[in-house]
Short mmCIF file of C-alpha atoms in Angstrom, two decimals:
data_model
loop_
_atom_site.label_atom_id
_atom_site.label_comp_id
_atom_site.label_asym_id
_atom_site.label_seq_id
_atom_site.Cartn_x
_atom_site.Cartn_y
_atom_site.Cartn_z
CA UNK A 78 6.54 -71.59 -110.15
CA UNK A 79 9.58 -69.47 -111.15
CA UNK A 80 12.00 -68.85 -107.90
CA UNK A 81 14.39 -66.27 -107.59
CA UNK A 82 17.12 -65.76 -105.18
CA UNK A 83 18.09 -62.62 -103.79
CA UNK A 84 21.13 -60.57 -106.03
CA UNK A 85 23.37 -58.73 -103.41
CA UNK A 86 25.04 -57.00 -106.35
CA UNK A 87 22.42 -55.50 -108.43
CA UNK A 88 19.03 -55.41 -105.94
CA UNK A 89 17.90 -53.67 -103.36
CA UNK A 90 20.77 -53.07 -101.01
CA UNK A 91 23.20 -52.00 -103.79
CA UNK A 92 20.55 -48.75 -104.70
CA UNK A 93 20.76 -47.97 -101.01
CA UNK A 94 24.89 -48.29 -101.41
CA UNK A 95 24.40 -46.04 -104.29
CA UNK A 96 22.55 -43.43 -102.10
CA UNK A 97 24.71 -43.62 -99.27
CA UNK A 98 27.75 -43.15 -101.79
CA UNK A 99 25.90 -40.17 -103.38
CA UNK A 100 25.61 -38.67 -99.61
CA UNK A 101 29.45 -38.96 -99.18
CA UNK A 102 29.68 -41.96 -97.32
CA UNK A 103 31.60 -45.18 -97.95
CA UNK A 104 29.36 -48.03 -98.88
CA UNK A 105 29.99 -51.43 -97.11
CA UNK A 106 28.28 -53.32 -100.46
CA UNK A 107 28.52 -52.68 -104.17
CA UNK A 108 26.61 -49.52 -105.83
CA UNK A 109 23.90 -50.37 -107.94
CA UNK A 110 25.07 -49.40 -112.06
CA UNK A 111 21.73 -48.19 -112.83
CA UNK A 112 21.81 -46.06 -109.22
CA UNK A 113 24.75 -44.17 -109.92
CA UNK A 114 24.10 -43.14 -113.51
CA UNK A 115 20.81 -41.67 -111.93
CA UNK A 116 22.70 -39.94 -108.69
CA UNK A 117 25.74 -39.12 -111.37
CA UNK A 118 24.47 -35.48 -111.46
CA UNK A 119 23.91 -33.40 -108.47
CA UNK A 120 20.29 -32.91 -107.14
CA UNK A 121 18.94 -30.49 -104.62
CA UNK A 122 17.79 -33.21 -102.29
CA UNK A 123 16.87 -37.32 -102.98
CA UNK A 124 13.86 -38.73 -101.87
CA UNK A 125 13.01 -42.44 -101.72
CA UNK A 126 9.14 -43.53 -101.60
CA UNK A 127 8.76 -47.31 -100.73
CA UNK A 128 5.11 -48.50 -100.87
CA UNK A 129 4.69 -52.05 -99.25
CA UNK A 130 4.07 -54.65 -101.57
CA UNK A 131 4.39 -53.34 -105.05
CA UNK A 132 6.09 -55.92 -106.33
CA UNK A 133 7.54 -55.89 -110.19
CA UNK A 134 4.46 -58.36 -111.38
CA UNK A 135 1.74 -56.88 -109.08
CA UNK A 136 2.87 -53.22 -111.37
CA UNK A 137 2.04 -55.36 -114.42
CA UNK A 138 -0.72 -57.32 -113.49
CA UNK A 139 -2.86 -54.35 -112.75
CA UNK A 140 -1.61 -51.40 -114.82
CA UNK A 141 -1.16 -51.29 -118.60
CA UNK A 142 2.26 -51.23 -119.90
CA UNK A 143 1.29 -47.37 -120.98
CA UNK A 144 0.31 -46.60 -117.05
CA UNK A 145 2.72 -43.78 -115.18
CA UNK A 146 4.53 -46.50 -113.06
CA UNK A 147 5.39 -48.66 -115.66
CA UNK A 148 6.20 -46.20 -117.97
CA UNK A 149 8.87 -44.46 -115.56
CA UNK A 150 9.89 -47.83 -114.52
CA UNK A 151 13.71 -47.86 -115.04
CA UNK A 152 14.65 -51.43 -113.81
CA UNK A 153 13.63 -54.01 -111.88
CA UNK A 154 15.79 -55.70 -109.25
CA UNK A 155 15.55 -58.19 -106.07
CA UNK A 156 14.70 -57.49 -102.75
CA UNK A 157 16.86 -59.20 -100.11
CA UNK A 158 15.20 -62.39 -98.21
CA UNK A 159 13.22 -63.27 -96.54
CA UNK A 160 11.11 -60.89 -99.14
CA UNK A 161 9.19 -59.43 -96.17
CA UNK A 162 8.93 -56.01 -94.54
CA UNK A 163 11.17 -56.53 -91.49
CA UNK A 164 13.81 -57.56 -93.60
CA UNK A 165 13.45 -55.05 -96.56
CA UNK A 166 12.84 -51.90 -95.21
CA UNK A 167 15.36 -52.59 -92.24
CA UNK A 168 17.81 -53.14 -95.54
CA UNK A 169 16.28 -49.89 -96.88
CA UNK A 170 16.58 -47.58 -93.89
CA UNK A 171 20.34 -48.90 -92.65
CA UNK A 172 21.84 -49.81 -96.17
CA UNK A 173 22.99 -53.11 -94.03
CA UNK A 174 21.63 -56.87 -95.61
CA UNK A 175 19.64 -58.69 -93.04
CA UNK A 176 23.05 -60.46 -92.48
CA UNK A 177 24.36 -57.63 -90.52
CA UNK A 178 21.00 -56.27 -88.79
CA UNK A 179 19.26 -59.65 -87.47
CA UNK A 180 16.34 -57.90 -88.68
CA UNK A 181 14.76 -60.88 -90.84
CA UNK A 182 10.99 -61.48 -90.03
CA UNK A 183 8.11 -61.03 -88.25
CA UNK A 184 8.24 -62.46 -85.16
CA UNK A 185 12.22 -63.73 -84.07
CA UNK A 186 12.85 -65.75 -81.12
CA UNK A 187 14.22 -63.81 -77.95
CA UNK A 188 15.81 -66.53 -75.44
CA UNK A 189 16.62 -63.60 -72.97
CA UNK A 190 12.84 -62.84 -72.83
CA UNK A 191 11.42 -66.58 -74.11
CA UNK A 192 9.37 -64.85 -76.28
CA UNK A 193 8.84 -64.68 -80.27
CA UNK A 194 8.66 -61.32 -80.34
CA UNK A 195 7.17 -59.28 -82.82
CA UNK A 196 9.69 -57.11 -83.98
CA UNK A 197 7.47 -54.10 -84.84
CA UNK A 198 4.94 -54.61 -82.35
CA UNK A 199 6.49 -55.27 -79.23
CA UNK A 200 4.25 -58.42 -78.49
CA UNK A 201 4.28 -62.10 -78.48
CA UNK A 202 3.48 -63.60 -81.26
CA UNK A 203 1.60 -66.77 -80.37
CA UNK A 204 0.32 -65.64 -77.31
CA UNK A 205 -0.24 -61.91 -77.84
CA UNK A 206 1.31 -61.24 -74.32
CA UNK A 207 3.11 -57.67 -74.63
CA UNK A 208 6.76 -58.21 -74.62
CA UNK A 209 9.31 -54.98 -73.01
CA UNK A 210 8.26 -51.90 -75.09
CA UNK A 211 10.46 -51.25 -78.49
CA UNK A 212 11.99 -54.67 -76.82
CA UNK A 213 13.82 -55.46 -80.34
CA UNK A 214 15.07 -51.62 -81.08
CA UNK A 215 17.31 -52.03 -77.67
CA UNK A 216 18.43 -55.80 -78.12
CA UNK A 217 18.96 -55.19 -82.05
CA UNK A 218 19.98 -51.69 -82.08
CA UNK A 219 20.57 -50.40 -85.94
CA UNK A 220 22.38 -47.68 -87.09
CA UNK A 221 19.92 -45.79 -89.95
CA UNK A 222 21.09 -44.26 -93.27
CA UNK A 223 20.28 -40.75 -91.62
CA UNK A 224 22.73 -41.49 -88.73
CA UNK A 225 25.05 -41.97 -91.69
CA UNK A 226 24.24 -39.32 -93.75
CA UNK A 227 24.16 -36.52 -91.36
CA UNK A 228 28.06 -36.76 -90.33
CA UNK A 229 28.60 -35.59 -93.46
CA UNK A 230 26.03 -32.53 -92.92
CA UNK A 231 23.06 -33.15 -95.13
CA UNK A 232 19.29 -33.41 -93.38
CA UNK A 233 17.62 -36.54 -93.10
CA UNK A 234 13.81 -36.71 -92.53
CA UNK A 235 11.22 -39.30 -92.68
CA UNK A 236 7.41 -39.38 -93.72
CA UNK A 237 6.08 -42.56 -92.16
CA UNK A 238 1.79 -43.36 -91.46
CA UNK A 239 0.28 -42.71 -88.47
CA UNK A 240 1.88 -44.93 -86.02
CA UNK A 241 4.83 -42.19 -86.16
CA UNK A 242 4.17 -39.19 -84.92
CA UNK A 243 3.27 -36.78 -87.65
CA UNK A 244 2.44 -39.41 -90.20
CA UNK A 245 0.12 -39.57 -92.90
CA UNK A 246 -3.51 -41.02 -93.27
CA UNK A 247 -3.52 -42.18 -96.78
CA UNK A 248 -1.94 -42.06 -100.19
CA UNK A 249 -3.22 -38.79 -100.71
CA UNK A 250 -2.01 -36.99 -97.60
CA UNK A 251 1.51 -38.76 -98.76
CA UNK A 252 1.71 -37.51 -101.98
CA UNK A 253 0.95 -34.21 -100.63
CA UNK A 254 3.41 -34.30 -98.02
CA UNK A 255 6.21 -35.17 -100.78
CA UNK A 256 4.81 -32.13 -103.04
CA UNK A 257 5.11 -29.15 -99.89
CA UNK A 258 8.77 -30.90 -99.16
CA UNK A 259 9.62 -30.72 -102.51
CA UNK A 260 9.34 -27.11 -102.43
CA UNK A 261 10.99 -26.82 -98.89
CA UNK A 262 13.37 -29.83 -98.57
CA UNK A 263 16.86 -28.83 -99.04
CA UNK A 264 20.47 -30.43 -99.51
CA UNK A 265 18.89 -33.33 -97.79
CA UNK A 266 17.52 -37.18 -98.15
CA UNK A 267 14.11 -38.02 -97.29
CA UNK A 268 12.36 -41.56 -96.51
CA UNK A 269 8.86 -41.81 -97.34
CA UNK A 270 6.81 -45.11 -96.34
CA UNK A 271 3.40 -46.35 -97.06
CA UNK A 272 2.14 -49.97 -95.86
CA UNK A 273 -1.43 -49.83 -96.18
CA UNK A 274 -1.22 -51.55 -100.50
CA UNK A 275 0.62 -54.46 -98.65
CA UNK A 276 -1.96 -54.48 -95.73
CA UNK A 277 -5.11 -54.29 -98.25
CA UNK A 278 -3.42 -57.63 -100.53
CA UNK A 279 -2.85 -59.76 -97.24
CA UNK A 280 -6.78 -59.28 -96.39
CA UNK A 281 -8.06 -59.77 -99.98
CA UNK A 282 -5.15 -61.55 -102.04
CA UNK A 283 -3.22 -60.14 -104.80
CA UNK A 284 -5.65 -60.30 -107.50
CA UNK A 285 -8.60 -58.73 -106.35
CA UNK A 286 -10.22 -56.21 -107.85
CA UNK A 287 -9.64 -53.98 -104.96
CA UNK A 288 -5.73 -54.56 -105.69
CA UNK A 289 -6.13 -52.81 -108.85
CA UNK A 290 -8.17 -50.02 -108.13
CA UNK A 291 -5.71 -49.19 -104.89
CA UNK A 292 -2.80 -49.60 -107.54
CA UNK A 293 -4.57 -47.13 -110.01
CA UNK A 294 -5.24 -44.85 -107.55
CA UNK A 295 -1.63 -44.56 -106.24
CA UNK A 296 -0.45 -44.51 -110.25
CA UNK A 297 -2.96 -41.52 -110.88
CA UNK A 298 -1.73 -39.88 -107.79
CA UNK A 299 1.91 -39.93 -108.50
CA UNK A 300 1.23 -39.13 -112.43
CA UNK A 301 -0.16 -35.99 -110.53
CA UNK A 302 2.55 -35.19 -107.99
CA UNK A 303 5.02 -35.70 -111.36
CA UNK A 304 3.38 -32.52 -113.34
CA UNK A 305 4.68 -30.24 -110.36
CA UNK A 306 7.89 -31.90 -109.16
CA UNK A 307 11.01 -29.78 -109.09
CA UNK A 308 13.39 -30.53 -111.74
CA UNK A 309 16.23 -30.34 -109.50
CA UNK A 310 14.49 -32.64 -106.65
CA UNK A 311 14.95 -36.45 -107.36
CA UNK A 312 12.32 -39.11 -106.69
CA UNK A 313 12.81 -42.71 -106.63
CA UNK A 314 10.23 -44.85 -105.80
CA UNK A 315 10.48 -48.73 -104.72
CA UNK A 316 8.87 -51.70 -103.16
CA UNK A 317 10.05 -54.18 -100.41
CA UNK A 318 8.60 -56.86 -101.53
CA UNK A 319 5.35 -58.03 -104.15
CA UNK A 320 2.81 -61.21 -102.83
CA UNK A 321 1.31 -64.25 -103.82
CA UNK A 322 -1.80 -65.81 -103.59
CA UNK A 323 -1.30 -68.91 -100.42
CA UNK A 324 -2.83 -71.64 -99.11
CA UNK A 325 -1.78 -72.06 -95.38
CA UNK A 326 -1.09 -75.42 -94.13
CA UNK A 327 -0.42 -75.97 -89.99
CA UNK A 328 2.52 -78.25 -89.27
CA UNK A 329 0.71 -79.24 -85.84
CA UNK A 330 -0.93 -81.52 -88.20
CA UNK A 331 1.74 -83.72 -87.76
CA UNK A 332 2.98 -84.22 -84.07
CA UNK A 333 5.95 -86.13 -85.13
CA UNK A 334 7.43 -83.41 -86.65
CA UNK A 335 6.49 -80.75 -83.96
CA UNK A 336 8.11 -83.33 -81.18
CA UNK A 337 11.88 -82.60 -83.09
CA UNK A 338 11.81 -79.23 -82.37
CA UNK A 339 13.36 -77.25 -78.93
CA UNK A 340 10.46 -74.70 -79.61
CA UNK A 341 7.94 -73.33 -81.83
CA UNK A 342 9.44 -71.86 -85.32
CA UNK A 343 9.56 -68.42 -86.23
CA UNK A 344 10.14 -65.35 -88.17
CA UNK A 345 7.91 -65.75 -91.49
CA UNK A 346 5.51 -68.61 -92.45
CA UNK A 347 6.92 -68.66 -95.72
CA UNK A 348 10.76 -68.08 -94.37
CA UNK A 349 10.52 -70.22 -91.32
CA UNK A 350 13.43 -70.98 -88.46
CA UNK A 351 13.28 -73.64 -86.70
CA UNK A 352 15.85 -74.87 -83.72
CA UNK A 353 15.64 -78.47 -83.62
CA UNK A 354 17.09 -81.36 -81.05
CA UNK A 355 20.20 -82.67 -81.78
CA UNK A 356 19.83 -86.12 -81.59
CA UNK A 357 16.48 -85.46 -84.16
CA UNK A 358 17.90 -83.63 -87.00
CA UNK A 359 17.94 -86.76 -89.24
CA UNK A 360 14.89 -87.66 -88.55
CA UNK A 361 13.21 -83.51 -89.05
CA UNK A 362 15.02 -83.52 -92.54
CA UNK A 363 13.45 -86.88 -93.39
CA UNK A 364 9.93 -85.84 -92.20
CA UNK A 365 9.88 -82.08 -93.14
CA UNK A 366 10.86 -83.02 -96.86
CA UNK A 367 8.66 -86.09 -97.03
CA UNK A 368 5.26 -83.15 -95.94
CA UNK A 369 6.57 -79.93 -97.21
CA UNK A 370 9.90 -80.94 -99.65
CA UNK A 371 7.42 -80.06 -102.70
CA UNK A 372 6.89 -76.36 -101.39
CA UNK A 373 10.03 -75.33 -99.09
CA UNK A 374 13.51 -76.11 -99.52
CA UNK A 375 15.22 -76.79 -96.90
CA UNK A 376 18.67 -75.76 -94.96
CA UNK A 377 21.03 -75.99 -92.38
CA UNK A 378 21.69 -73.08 -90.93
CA UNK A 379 25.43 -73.43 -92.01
CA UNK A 380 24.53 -74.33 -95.69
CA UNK A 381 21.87 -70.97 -95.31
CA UNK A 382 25.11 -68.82 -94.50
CA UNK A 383 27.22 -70.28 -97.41
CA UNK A 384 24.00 -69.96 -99.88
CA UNK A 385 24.40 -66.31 -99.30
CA UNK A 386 20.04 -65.79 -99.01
CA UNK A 387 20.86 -63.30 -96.01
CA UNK A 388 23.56 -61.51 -97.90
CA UNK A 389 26.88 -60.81 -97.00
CA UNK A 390 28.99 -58.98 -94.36
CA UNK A 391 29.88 -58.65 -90.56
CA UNK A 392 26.71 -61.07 -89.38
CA UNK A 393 24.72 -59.58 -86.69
CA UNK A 394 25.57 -61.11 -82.93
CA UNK A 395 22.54 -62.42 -82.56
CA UNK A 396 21.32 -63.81 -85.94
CA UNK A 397 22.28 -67.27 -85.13
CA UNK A 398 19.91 -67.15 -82.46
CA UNK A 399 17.20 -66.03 -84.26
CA UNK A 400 17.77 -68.34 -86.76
CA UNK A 401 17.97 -71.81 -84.88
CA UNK A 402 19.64 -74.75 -87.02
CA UNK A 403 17.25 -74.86 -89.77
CA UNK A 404 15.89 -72.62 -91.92
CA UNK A 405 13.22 -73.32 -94.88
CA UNK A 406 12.20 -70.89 -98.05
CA UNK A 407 8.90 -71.26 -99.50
CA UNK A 408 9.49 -72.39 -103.50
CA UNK A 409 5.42 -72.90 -103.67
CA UNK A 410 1.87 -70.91 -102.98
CA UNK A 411 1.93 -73.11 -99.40
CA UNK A 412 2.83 -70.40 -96.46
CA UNK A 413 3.53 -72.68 -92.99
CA UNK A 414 1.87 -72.06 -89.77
CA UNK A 415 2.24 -73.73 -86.05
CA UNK A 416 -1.18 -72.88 -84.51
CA UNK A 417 -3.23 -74.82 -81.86
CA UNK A 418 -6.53 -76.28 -83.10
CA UNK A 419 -9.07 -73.24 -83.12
CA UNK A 420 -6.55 -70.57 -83.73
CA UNK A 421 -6.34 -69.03 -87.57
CA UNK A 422 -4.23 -67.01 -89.56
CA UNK A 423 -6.72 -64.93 -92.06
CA UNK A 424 -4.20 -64.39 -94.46
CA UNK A 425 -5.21 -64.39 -98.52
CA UNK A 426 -2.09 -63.02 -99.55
CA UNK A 427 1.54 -63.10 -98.23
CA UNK A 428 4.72 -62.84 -98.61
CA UNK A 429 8.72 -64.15 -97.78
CA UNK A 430 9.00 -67.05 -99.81
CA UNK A 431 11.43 -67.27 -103.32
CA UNK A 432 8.44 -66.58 -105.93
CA UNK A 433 9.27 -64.40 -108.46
CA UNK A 434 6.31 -62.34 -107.48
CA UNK A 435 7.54 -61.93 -103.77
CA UNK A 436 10.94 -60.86 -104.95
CA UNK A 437 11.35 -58.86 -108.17
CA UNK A 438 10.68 -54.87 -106.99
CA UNK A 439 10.36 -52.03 -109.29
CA UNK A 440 13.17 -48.95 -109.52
CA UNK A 441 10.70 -46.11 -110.74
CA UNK A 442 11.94 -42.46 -111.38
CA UNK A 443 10.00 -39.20 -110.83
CA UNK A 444 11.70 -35.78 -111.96
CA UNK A 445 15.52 -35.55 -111.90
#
């Protein structure tokens, strides 16, 4: 399996340098080339549409090379890791790596609360308890790319589904919100986000036949919105992340392993933390490599930071907490789980590991 490790000069959080840079603010990371050739000319407003989990190969496993998407793809670039949507699109809406936000998975570890909270739920994540409401918005506060923007007086709005208020229903409703705030939408940016593709591939896997009608239907639809788009309204559409097909192994298979660890690991079963004792970090290394050293590699926390897979600046206060003392990146289709006998994970495809597939994202342009 081809691996890929994140580029924090040309990838995902270099485009959103290049937008913040377009908006008159003074990016923290290097533009992206292909970014600022696009934003070199003056636009009415920008808007950026991410759809959850259209990853570079899903695009051309699915669609001809002919097909809208493809055809208006521009580039192709790498996510930031863990190649998962609490990590991406926390990238995508501050323009910070998950170095500088804490936001990289899931569910993180909360010692305050004893908890691995899930960071967009606002539950636990192994025993479903509810944890404080918006618990990880408070303890992890972020400052957004509208924040940003508007100090330098442009408008900043978001489209999001329905768990925000005034979201959409479905990749139709979406594509006509975008077309009636094309029209409207003025000396602004705009956010647009869609998660129900990535939803659909974790239920049925990647390759289903399902996965490729969804994926036609949102080509046809934005071939459609295209034919009316203002030519002085830019549209840039991206992905967070792509998946892969897994097979889910349960480390409680092996107790000796479990017993090295302070607690239960966290954040991504294919980007997992784990805070292990002291005196038993020898003995972890030599166990975890001997079951999984075929499918994860594995990391000090340390040797994580100097590896540069979080990306770079001021790190967030509380990453090393969330992080623990090891960390381990999934290299094949095996995603890691901790669950007590009779509890499952129905999971066909995921995401967060170092596949090619999970971390290669699409740049597409619409109008402009």
């Amino acid at each position: 399996m081809k691996t890929v490790k994140p580029d924090y000069q040309t990838g995902l959080i270099n485009l959103m340098a290049s937008i913040l840079k377009y908006h008159g603010c003074e990016p923290t990371h290097n533009t992206h080339p292909v970014a600022d050739q696009i934003l070199s000319r003056r636009y009415d407003s920008v808007f950026l549409l991410l759809i959850d989990g259209m990853g570079e190969k899903i695009l051309e496993e699915h669609l001809p090379e002919d097909s809208f998407l493809r055809k208006h793809m521009i580039t192709s670039m790498t996510t930031v890791y863990p190649s998962t949507t609490v990590a991406a699109t926390t990238a995508v809406i501050t323009g910070e790596t998950p170095y500088e936000t804490g936001w990289i998975g899931w569910h993180q570890y909360f010692r305050e609360l004893d908890a691995y909270n899930v960071m967009f739920l606002s539950q636990d994540y192994y025993s479903g308890k509810p944890t404080p409401y918006d618990y990880a918005y408070k303890a992890v506060p972020l400052r957004t790319m509208g924040d940003k923007i508007r100090t330098n007086g442009y408008q900043y709005q978001e489209v999001y589904p329905p768990f925000r208020p005034n979201g959409v229903h479905s990749m139709e409703e979406m594509t006509k919100r975008l077309q009636e705030l094309s029209e409207t939408y003025h000396h602004g940016y705009l956010y647009a986000y869609w998660d129900k593709f990535d939803s659909l591939m974790h239920v049925v896997g990647p390759h289903d036949g399902k996965v490729k009608e969804e994926l036609e239907n949102i080509n046809k639809l934005l071939e459609d919105l295209s034919k009316d788009w203002p030519e002085n309204q830019l549209l840039l559409v991206i992905a967070d992340h792509g998946q892969i097909e897994i097979e889910t192994k349960n480390m409680m298979d092996h107790p000796e392993l479990m017993a090295c660890m302070n607690r239960l690991p966290s954040v991504e079963p294919r980007a997992i933390c784990m805070d292990v004792k002291e005196e038993k970090k020898e003995e972890f290394k030599k166990t975890f490599t001997e079951y999984y050293g075929n499918d994860f590699i594995l990391y000090t926390r340390d040797e994580w930071y100097r590896e540069g897979y979080f990306g770079t600046g001021k790190k967030s206060e509380r990453l090393d907490d969330f992080t623990g003392n090891f960390i381990a990146a999934a290299i094949s289709d095996v995603s890691l789980v901790a669950l007590e006998e009779g509890k499952t994970r129905p999971c066909i495809g995921d995401h967060a590991g170092l596949s090619e597939q999970e971390m290669m994202i699409p740049l597409i342009r619409i109008g402009g």
